[in-house]
Short mmCIF file of C-alpha atoms in Angstrom, two decimals:
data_model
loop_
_atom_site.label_atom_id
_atom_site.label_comp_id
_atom_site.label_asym_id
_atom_site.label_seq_id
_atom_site.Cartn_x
_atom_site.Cartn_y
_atom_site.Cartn_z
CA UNK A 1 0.00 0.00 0.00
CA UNK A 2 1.72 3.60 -1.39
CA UNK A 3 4.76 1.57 -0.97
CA UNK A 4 4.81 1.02 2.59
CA UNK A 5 4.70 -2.65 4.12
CA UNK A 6 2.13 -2.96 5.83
CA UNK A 7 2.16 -5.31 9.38
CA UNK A 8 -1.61 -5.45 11.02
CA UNK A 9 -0.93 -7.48 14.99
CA UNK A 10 -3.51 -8.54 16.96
CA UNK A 11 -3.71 -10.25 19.94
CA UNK A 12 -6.83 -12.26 18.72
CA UNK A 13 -6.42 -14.90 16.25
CA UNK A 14 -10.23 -14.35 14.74
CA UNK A 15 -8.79 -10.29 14.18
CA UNK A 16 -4.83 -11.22 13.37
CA UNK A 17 -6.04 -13.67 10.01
CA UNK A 18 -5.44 -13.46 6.63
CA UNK A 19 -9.45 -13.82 5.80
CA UNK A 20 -9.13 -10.22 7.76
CA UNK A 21 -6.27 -8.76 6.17
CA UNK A 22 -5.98 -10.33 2.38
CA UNK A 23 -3.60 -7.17 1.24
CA UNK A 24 -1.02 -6.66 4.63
CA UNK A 25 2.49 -7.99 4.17
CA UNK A 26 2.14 -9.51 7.76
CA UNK A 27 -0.47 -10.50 9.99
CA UNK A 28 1.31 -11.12 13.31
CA UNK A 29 -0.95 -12.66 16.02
CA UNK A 30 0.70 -11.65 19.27
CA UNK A 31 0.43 -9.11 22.59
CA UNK A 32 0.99 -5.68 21.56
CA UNK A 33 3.78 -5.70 24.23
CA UNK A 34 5.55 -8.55 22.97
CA UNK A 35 5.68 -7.01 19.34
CA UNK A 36 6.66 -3.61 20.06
CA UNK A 37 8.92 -4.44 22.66
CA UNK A 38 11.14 -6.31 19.45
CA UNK A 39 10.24 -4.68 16.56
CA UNK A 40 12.82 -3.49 14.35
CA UNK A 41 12.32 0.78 14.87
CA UNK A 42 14.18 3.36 12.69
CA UNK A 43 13.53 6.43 10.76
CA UNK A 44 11.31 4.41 8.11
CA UNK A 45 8.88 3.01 10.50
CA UNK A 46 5.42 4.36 10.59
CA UNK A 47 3.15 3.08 13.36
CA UNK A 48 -0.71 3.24 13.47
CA UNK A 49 -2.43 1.99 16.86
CA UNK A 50 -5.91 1.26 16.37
CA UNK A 51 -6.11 -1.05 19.73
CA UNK A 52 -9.03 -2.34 21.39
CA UNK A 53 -9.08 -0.26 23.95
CA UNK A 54 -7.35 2.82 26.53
CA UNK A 55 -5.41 0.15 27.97
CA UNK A 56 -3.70 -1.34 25.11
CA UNK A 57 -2.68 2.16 23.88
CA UNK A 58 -1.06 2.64 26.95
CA UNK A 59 0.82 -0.61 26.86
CA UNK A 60 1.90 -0.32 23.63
CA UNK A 61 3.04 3.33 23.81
CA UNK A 62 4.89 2.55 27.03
CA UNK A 63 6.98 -0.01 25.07
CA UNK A 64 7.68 2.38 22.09
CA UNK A 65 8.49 5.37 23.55
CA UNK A 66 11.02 3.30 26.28
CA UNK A 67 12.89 2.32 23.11
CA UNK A 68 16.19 3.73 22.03
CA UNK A 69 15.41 3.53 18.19
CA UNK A 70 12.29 5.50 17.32
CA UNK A 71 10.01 5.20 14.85
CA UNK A 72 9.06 8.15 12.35
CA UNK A 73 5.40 8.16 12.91
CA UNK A 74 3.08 6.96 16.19
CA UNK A 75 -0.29 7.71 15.00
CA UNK A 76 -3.16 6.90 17.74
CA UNK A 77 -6.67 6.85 16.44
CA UNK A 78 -9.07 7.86 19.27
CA UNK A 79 -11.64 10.68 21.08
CA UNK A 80 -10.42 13.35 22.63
CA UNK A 81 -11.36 11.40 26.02
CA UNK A 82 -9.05 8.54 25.19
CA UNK A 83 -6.66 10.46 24.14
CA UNK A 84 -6.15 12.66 26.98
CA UNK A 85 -6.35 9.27 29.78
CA UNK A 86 -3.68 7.82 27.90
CA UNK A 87 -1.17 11.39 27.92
CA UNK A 88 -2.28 11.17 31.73
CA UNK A 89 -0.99 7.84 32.16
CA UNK A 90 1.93 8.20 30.16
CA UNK A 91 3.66 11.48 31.53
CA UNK A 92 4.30 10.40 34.87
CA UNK A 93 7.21 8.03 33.47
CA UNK A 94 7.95 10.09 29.98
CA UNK A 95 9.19 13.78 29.14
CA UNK A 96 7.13 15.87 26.90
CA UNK A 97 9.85 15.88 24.34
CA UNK A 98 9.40 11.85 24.38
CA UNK A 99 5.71 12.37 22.36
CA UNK A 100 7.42 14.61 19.43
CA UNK A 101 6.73 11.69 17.12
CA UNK A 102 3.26 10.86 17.87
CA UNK A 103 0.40 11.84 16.20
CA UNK A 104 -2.87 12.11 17.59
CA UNK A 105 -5.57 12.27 17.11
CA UNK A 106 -4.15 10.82 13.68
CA UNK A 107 -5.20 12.48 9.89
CA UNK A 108 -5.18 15.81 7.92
CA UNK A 109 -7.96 17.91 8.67
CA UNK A 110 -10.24 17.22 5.07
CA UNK A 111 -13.42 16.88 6.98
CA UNK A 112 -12.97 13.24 6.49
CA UNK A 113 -15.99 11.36 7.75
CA UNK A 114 -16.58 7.94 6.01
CA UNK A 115 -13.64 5.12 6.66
CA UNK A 116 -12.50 5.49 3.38
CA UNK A 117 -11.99 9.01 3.84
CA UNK A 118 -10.38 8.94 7.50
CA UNK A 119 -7.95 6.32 5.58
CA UNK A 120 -6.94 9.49 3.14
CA UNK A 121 -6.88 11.56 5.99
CA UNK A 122 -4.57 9.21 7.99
CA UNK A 123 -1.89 7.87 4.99
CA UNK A 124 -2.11 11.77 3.87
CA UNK A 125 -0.39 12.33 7.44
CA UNK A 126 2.00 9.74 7.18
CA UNK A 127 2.63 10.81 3.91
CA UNK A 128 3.10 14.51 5.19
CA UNK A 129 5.70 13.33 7.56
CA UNK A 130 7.81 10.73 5.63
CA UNK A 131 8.64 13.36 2.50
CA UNK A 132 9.04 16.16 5.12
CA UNK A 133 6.39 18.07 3.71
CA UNK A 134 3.95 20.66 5.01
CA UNK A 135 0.65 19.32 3.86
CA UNK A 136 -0.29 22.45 2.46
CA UNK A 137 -2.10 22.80 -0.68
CA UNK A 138 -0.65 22.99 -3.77
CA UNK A 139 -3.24 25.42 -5.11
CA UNK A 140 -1.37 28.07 -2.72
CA UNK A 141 1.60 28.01 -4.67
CA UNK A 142 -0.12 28.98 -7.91
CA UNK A 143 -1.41 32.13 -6.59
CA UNK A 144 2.47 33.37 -6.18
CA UNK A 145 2.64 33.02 -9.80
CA UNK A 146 -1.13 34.11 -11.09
CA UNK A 147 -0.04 37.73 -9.97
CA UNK A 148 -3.09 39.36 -11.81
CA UNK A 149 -5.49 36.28 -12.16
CA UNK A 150 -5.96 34.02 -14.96
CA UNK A 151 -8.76 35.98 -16.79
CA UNK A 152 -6.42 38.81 -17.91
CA UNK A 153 -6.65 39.05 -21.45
CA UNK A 154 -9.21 35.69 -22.14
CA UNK A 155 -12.30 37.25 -24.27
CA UNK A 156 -15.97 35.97 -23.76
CA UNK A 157 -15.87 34.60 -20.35
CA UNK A 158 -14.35 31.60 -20.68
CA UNK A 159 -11.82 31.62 -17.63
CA UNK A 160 -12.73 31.28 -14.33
CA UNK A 161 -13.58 34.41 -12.42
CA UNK A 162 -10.22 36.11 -10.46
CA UNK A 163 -11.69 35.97 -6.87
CA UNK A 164 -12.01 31.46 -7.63
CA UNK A 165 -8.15 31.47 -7.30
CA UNK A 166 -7.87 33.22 -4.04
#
């Protein structure tokens, strides 16, 4: 998927299946601890939780952000509620400057509201943060260039109005 291999884990074996997950690389079926307490981290390693539940995202953050090696991209998927539990939780044993590569919640504000688009949203981000880019549109950088507007000079109305590329 966009070039990234994908790994979904599960500590379920009726969620961690292949019948589940026809197009991942890898479906591990194994404690979050256990896998993210060996997992091969580096600068190419983008990680999306999307556990079960408050506790799990603890747990599995814990064991990430202990590790020496980090991994480009934490992304947590939750409510603002979750979200802020699990920050409780975790800065009693972690600095602030431990979170600086964790994402949540995860996605590019599109207004995304059906899966498929929160799954835009979300690789957008990851996206956004692997090629070091700002996520801006590229529409903005045209208007540097369209200094008096593409109608300048088009007869009978056939170019969009000025005030459309602002």
């Amino acid at each position: 998927m966009l070039g990234f291999f994908v790994t979904v884990i599960d500590d379920r074996p009726e969620f961690a299946n292949r019948e589940r997950f026809p197009t991942a690389d890898e479906v591990v079926c194994r404690s979050y601890l256990d896998y993210f307490s060996e997992v091969v981290l580096s600068e190419h390693t983008y990680i999306l939780l999307l556990t079960r539940g408050h506790k799990y995202d603890v747990l599995s953050l814990r064991e990430l952000l202990k590790r020496d090696e980090k991994a480009a991209y934490i992304g947590m998927i939750g409510s603002r509620r979750r979200i802020s539990g699990v920050f409780e939780e975790l800065r009693i044993d972690f600095p602030n400057e431990s979170f600086n590569h964790l994402f949540t919640p995860v996605g590019l504000d599109i207004g995304a509201e059906t899966p498929a688009e929160i799954a835009v949203s979300i690789l957008a981000e990851i996206l956004k943060v692997k090629n070091q880019k700002s996520g801006n549109s590229l529409s903005t950088k045209v208007r540097k260039y369209a200094k008096l507007g593409f109608h300048e000079g088009v007869k009978n109305g056939t170019a969009a109005p000025y005030n459309a590329y602002k």
